Amino acid sequence: MNDKLLFRRAKSASGLAYAPYSGFRVGAAALTASGEIFEGANVENSSYGATVCAERVAVSNAVLHGHKDGIVAIAIAAFSDGRDHKPSGFVVAHPCGICRQFIFEFGADIRIIVGKDEDHLDVRSISELLPQGFRL
Ligand code: THU
């Protein structure tokens, strides 16, 4: 599974998002060492703080299927519907702070793949995105 293919899966997962409040539909695809892919998308809520991000849904999906020690990469794709004069279409979106910490829990070397399209991907480890992540 290469980065472009994983990113494509994240793009397709963005179509599953429930994002009526922001119009920002995020998809994530977590790749495991066994070669399986677990998808996620953001799920918003009327009580905005109850919203869950795509990355946390994808990681939880992988963990619940037995891959807590096997996540190797996560691709993220974000589609903006262009409301409020924002750009419309796919845009680059790095994981938010909470998601960085959530991902770090399952491996400091997990590769994070983001981009606007599959020919312009930015790939960094979660440790680079979250230096000195918290561990209990
Ligand atoms: N969002 C994600 O799904 N992942 C992130 O890393 C950042 C933000 C979602 C949450 C909310 O539904 C929408 O994007 C706008 O913040």
Coordinates of N, CA and C and ligand atoms in Angstrom, one line a residue:
M1 N 0.9 -1.2 0.0 CA 0.0 0.0 0.0 C 0.9 1.2 0.0
N2 N 0.8 2.0 -1.0 CA 1.6 3.2 -1.0 C 0.8 4.5 -0.5
D3 N 1.5 5.5 -0.3 CA 0.9 6.7 0.3 C -0.2 7.3 -0.6
K4 N -0.1 7.2 -1.9 CA -1.1 7.8 -2.8 C -2.4 7.0 -2.6
L5 N -2.3 5.6 -2.6 CA -3.4 4.8 -2.5 C -4.1 5.0 -1.1
L6 N -3.3 5.1 -0.1 CA -3.9 5.4 1.3 C -4.6 6.7 1.3
F7 N -4.0 7.7 0.7 CA -4.6 9.0 0.6 C -6.0 9.0 -0.2
R8 N -6.0 8.2 -1.2 CA -7.3 8.0 -2.0 C -8.4 7.4 -1.1
R9 N -8.0 6.5 -0.2 CA -9.0 5.9 0.7 C -9.5 7.0 1.7
A10 N -8.6 7.9 2.1 CA -9.0 9.0 3.0 C -10.0 9.9 2.3
K11 N -9.6 10.2 1.1 CA -10.5 11.0 0.3 C -11.9 10.4 0.2
S12 N -12.0 9.1 -0.1 CA -13.3 8.5 -0.3 C -14.0 8.4 1.1
A13 N -13.3 8.3 2.2 CA -13.9 8.3 3.5 C -14.5 9.6 3.9
S14 N -13.9 10.7 3.3 CA -14.5 12.0 3.6 C -15.9 12.1 3.2
G15 N -16.3 11.3 2.3 CA -17.7 11.3 1.8 C -18.7 10.7 2.9
L16 N -18.1 10.1 3.9 CA -18.9 9.5 5.0 C -19.1 10.5 6.2
A17 N -18.5 11.7 6.1 CA -18.5 12.6 7.2 C -19.9 13.1 7.5
Y18 N -20.2 13.4 8.7 CA -21.4 14.1 9.1 C -20.9 15.5 9.6
A19 N -21.0 16.5 8.7 CA -20.4 17.8 9.0 C -21.4 18.9 8.6
P20 N -22.6 18.9 9.1 CA -23.5 20.0 8.7 C -23.2 21.3 9.2
Y21 N -22.4 21.4 10.3 CA -22.2 22.7 11.0 C -21.0 23.4 10.4
S22 N -20.0 22.7 10.0 CA -18.8 23.3 9.4 C -18.7 23.2 7.9
G23 N -19.3 22.2 7.3 CA -19.2 22.0 5.9 C -17.8 21.5 5.6
F24 N -17.0 21.1 6.6 CA -15.6 20.6 6.4 C -15.6 19.1 6.6
R25 N -15.5 18.4 5.5 CA -15.7 17.0 5.6 C -14.3 16.3 5.5
V26 N -14.0 15.7 6.6 CA -12.6 15.1 6.7 C -12.7 13.6 6.7
G27 N -11.8 13.0 5.9 CA -11.7 11.5 5.9 C -10.3 11.1 6.4
A28 N -10.2 10.0 7.0 CA -8.9 9.5 7.4 C -8.9 8.0 7.2
A29 N -7.7 7.5 6.8 CA -7.5 6.1 6.6 C -6.2 5.6 7.3
A30 N -6.4 4.7 8.2 CA -5.3 4.2 9.0 C -4.8 2.8 8.5
L31 N -3.5 2.8 8.1 CA -3.0 1.5 7.6 C -2.3 0.8 8.7
T32 N -2.5 -0.6 8.8 CA -1.9 -1.4 9.8 C -0.7 -2.2 9.2
A33 N 0.2 -2.7 10.0 CA 1.3 -3.5 9.6 C 0.8 -4.7 8.8
S34 N -0.4 -5.2 9.1 CA -0.9 -6.4 8.4 C -1.5 -6.0 7.0
G35 N -1.5 -4.7 6.7 CA -2.0 -4.3 5.4 C -3.4 -3.9 5.3
E36 N -4.1 -3.9 6.5 CA -5.5 -3.6 6.5 C -5.7 -2.1 6.7
I37 N -6.8 -1.6 6.2 CA -7.1 -0.1 6.3 C -8.4 0.1 7.0
F38 N -8.3 1.0 8.0 CA -9.5 1.4 8.8 C -9.8 2.8 8.5
E39 N -11.0 3.1 8.1 CA -11.4 4.5 7.8 C -12.1 5.2 8.9
G40 N -12.1 6.5 8.8 CA -12.9 7.3 9.7 C -13.3 8.6 9.0
A41 N -14.2 9.3 9.6 CA -14.7 10.6 9.1 C -15.1 11.4 10.3
N42 N -15.1 12.7 10.2 CA -15.6 13.5 11.3 C -17.1 13.4 11.5
V43 N -17.5 13.4 12.8 CA -18.9 13.3 13.1 C -19.2 14.5 14.0
E44 N -20.0 15.5 13.5 CA -20.2 16.7 14.3 C -21.5 16.6 15.2
N45 N -21.6 17.6 16.0 CA -22.8 17.5 17.0 C -23.3 19.0 17.2
S46 N -24.6 19.1 17.5 CA -25.1 20.4 17.8 C -24.4 21.0 19.0
S47 N -24.0 20.2 19.9 CA -23.1 20.7 21.0 C -21.7 20.6 20.4
Y48 N -21.2 21.7 19.8 CA -20.0 21.6 19.0 C -18.8 20.8 19.6
G49 N -18.6 21.0 20.9 CA -17.5 20.3 21.6 C -17.6 18.8 21.6
A50 N -18.8 18.3 21.3 CA -18.9 16.8 21.3 C -18.5 16.2 19.9
T51 N -18.1 17.1 19.0 CA -17.7 16.6 17.7 C -16.4 15.7 17.8
V52 N -16.4 14.7 17.0 CA -15.2 13.8 16.9 C -14.5 14.0 15.5
C53 N -13.2 14.1 15.5 CA -12.5 14.2 14.3 C -12.3 12.9 13.6
A54 N -12.1 13.0 12.3 CA -11.9 11.8 11.4 C -10.7 10.9 11.9
E55 N -9.6 11.5 12.3 CA -8.4 10.7 12.7 C -8.7 9.9 13.9
R56 N -9.5 10.4 14.9 CA -9.8 9.7 16.1 C -10.7 8.5 15.8
V57 N -11.6 8.7 14.8 CA -12.6 7.7 14.5 C -11.8 6.5 13.8
A58 N -10.9 6.9 12.9 CA -10.1 5.9 12.1 C -9.2 5.1 13.1
V59 N -8.5 5.8 14.0 CA -7.6 5.1 14.9 C -8.4 4.2 15.9
S60 N -9.6 4.7 16.3 CA -10.4 3.9 17.2 C -10.9 2.6 16.5
N61 N -11.2 2.8 15.3 CA -11.7 1.7 14.5 C -10.6 0.6 14.4
A62 N -9.3 1.1 14.1 CA -8.2 0.1 14.0 C -7.9 -0.5 15.4
V63 N -8.0 0.2 16.4 CA -7.7 -0.3 17.8 C -8.7 -1.3 18.2
L64 N -10.0 -1.0 17.9 CA -11.1 -1.9 18.3 C -11.0 -3.2 17.4
H65 N -10.3 -3.2 16.3 CA -10.1 -4.4 15.5 C -8.8 -5.1 15.8
G66 N -8.2 -4.7 16.9 CA -7.0 -5.5 17.4 C -5.7 -4.9 17.0
H67 N -5.6 -3.7 16.4 CA -4.4 -3.2 15.9 C -3.7 -2.1 16.7
K68 N -3.9 -2.2 18.0 CA -3.3 -1.1 18.8 C -1.8 -0.9 18.7
D69 N -1.1 -2.0 18.4 CA 0.3 -1.9 18.2 C 0.7 -2.0 16.7
G70 N -0.2 -1.9 15.8 CA 0.1 -2.1 14.4 C -0.2 -1.0 13.5
I71 N -0.5 0.2 14.0 CA -0.8 1.3 13.1 C 0.5 1.9 12.5
V72 N 0.6 1.9 11.2 CA 1.9 2.4 10.7 C 1.8 3.8 10.0
A73 N 0.6 4.0 9.5 CA 0.4 5.3 8.7 C -1.1 5.7 8.8
I74 N -1.3 7.0 8.7 CA -2.6 7.6 8.6 C -2.6 8.7 7.6
A75 N -3.6 8.5 6.6 CA -3.7 9.6 5.6 C -5.0 10.4 5.9
I76 N -4.9 11.7 5.7 CA -6.0 12.6 6.0 C -6.4 13.4 4.8
A77 N -7.6 13.5 4.4 CA -8.1 14.3 3.3 C -9.3 15.1 3.8
A78 N -9.3 16.4 3.4 CA -10.3 17.3 3.9 C -11.0 18.0 2.8
F79 N -12.3 18.0 2.7 CA -13.1 18.7 1.7 C -13.9 19.8 2.3
S80 N -13.7 21.0 1.8 CA -14.4 22.2 2.3 C -15.5 22.6 1.3
D81 N -16.7 22.8 1.8 CA -17.8 23.1 0.9 C -17.8 24.6 0.5
G82 N -16.9 25.3 1.0 CA -16.7 26.7 0.5 C -17.6 27.8 1.2
R83 N -18.3 27.4 2.2 CA -19.1 28.3 2.9 C -18.3 29.4 3.6
D84 N -18.9 30.6 3.9 CA -18.2 31.7 4.6 C -17.0 32.1 3.9
H85 N -17.0 32.1 2.5 CA -15.9 32.6 1.7 C -14.6 31.8 1.9
K86 N -14.7 30.6 2.4 CA -13.5 29.7 2.5 C -13.3 29.1 1.2
P87 N -12.1 28.6 0.9 CA -11.9 27.9 -0.3 C -12.8 26.6 -0.4
S88 N -13.2 26.3 -1.6 CA -14.0 25.1 -1.8 C -13.1 24.0 -2.5
G89 N -13.5 22.7 -2.2 CA -12.8 21.6 -2.7 C -11.8 21.0 -1.6
F90 N -11.0 20.1 -2.1 CA -10.0 19.5 -1.1 C -8.9 20.5 -0.7
V91 N -8.6 20.5 0.5 CA -7.6 21.4 1.1 C -6.7 20.7 2.0
V92 N -5.5 21.2 2.2 CA -4.5 20.5 3.1 C -5.0 20.7 4.5
A93 N -5.1 19.6 5.3 CA -5.4 19.7 6.7 C -4.6 18.8 7.5
H94 N -3.7 19.4 8.4 CA -3.0 18.6 9.3 C -3.8 18.2 10.5
P95 N -3.5 17.1 11.2 CA -4.3 16.8 12.4 C -4.3 17.8 13.5
C96 N -5.4 18.0 14.1 CA -5.5 19.0 15.3 C -4.7 18.5 16.4
G97 N -4.5 19.3 17.4 CA -3.7 19.0 18.6 C -4.2 17.8 19.3
I98 N -5.5 17.7 19.6 CA -6.0 16.5 20.3 C -5.7 15.3 19.5
C99 N -5.9 15.3 18.2 CA -5.7 14.1 17.4 C -4.2 13.7 17.3
R100 N -3.3 14.7 17.4 CA -1.9 14.4 17.4 C -1.6 13.6 18.7
Q101 N -2.1 14.0 19.8 CA -1.9 13.3 21.0 C -2.5 11.9 21.0
F102 N -3.7 11.8 20.4 CA -4.5 10.6 20.3 C -3.7 9.6 19.5
I103 N -3.1 10.0 18.4 CA -2.3 9.2 17.5 C -1.0 8.7 18.1
F104 N -0.4 9.7 18.8 CA 0.9 9.4 19.4 C 0.9 8.3 20.4
E105 N -0.3 8.1 21.1 CA -0.5 7.0 22.0 C -0.2 5.7 21.4
F106 N -0.4 5.5 20.1 CA -0.3 4.2 19.5 C 1.0 4.1 18.6
G107 N 1.9 5.0 18.8 CA 3.2 4.9 18.2 C 3.8 6.2 17.7
A108 N 5.0 6.4 18.2 CA 5.7 7.7 17.9 C 6.2 7.8 16.5
D109 N 6.2 6.6 15.8 CA 6.7 6.6 14.4 C 5.6 6.6 13.4
I110 N 4.4 6.6 13.8 CA 3.3 6.6 12.8 C 3.5 7.7 11.8
R111 N 3.3 7.3 10.5 CA 3.5 8.3 9.5 C 2.2 9.0 9.2
I112 N 2.2 10.3 9.1 CA 1.0 11.1 8.8 C 1.1 11.7 7.4
I113 N 0.1 11.4 6.6 CA 0.1 11.8 5.2 C -1.0 12.7 4.9
V114 N -0.7 14.0 4.6 CA -1.7 14.9 4.3 C -1.5 15.6 2.9
G115 N -2.5 16.2 2.4 CA -2.3 16.9 1.1 C -3.6 17.3 0.5
K116 N -3.5 18.1 -0.5 CA -4.7 18.6 -1.3 C -5.0 17.5 -2.3
D117 N -4.0 16.9 -2.9 CA -4.2 15.8 -3.8 C -3.1 14.9 -3.8
E118 N -3.2 13.7 -4.4 CA -2.2 12.7 -4.2 C -0.8 13.0 -4.8
D119 N -0.8 14.0 -5.6 CA 0.6 14.3 -6.2 C 1.3 15.4 -5.3
H120 N 0.6 15.8 -4.3 CA 1.3 16.9 -3.4 C 1.1 16.4 -2.0
L121 N 1.7 15.4 -1.6 CA 1.5 14.9 -0.2 C 2.7 15.3 0.7
D122 N 2.3 15.7 1.9 CA 3.3 16.0 2.9 C 3.3 14.9 3.9
V123 N 4.5 14.2 4.1 CA 4.5 13.1 5.0 C 5.5 13.3 6.1
R124 N 5.1 13.2 7.3 CA 5.9 13.4 8.5 C 5.5 12.4 9.6
S125 N 6.4 12.1 10.5 CA 6.0 11.2 11.6 C 5.2 12.0 12.6
I126 N 4.4 11.3 13.4 CA 3.6 12.0 14.4 C 4.6 12.7 15.4
S127 N 5.8 12.1 15.7 CA 6.7 12.7 16.6 C 7.2 14.1 16.1
E128 N 7.2 14.2 14.8 CA 7.6 15.5 14.2 C 6.5 16.5 14.4
L129 N 5.3 16.0 14.2 CA 4.1 16.9 14.4 C 3.8 17.2 15.9
L130 N 4.2 16.3 16.7 CA 4.0 16.4 18.2 C 5.2 16.1 19.0
P131 N 6.2 17.0 19.0 CA 7.4 16.8 19.8 C 7.1 16.6 21.2
Q132 N 7.8 15.7 21.9 CA 7.6 15.5 23.4 C 6.1 15.2 23.7
G133 N 5.5 14.4 22.9 CA 4.1 14.0 23.2 C 4.0 13.4 24.6
F134 N 2.8 13.5 25.2 CA 2.6 13.1 26.6 C 2.5 11.6 26.7
R135 N 3.2 11.0 27.7 CA 3.0 9.6 28.0 C 2.8 9.5 29.5
L136 N 1.8 8.7 29.9 CA 1.6 8.5 31.4 C 2.6 7.6 32.0
Ligands
THU1 N1 -11.6 18.0 12.0 C1 -11.1 16.7 11.8 O1 -11.9 15.8 11.5 N2 -9.8 16.5 12.0 C2 -8.9 17.5 12.4 O2 -7.7 17.1 12.6 C3 -9.3 18.9 12.5 C4 -10.8 19.1 12.4 C5 -13.0 18.3 11.9 C6 -13.7 18.6 13.1 C7 -14.9 19.4 12.6 O3 -16.0 18.6 12.3 C8 -14.4 20.1 11.4 O4 -13.2 19.4 11.0 C9 -14.1 21.6 11.5 O5 -13.2 21.8 12.5

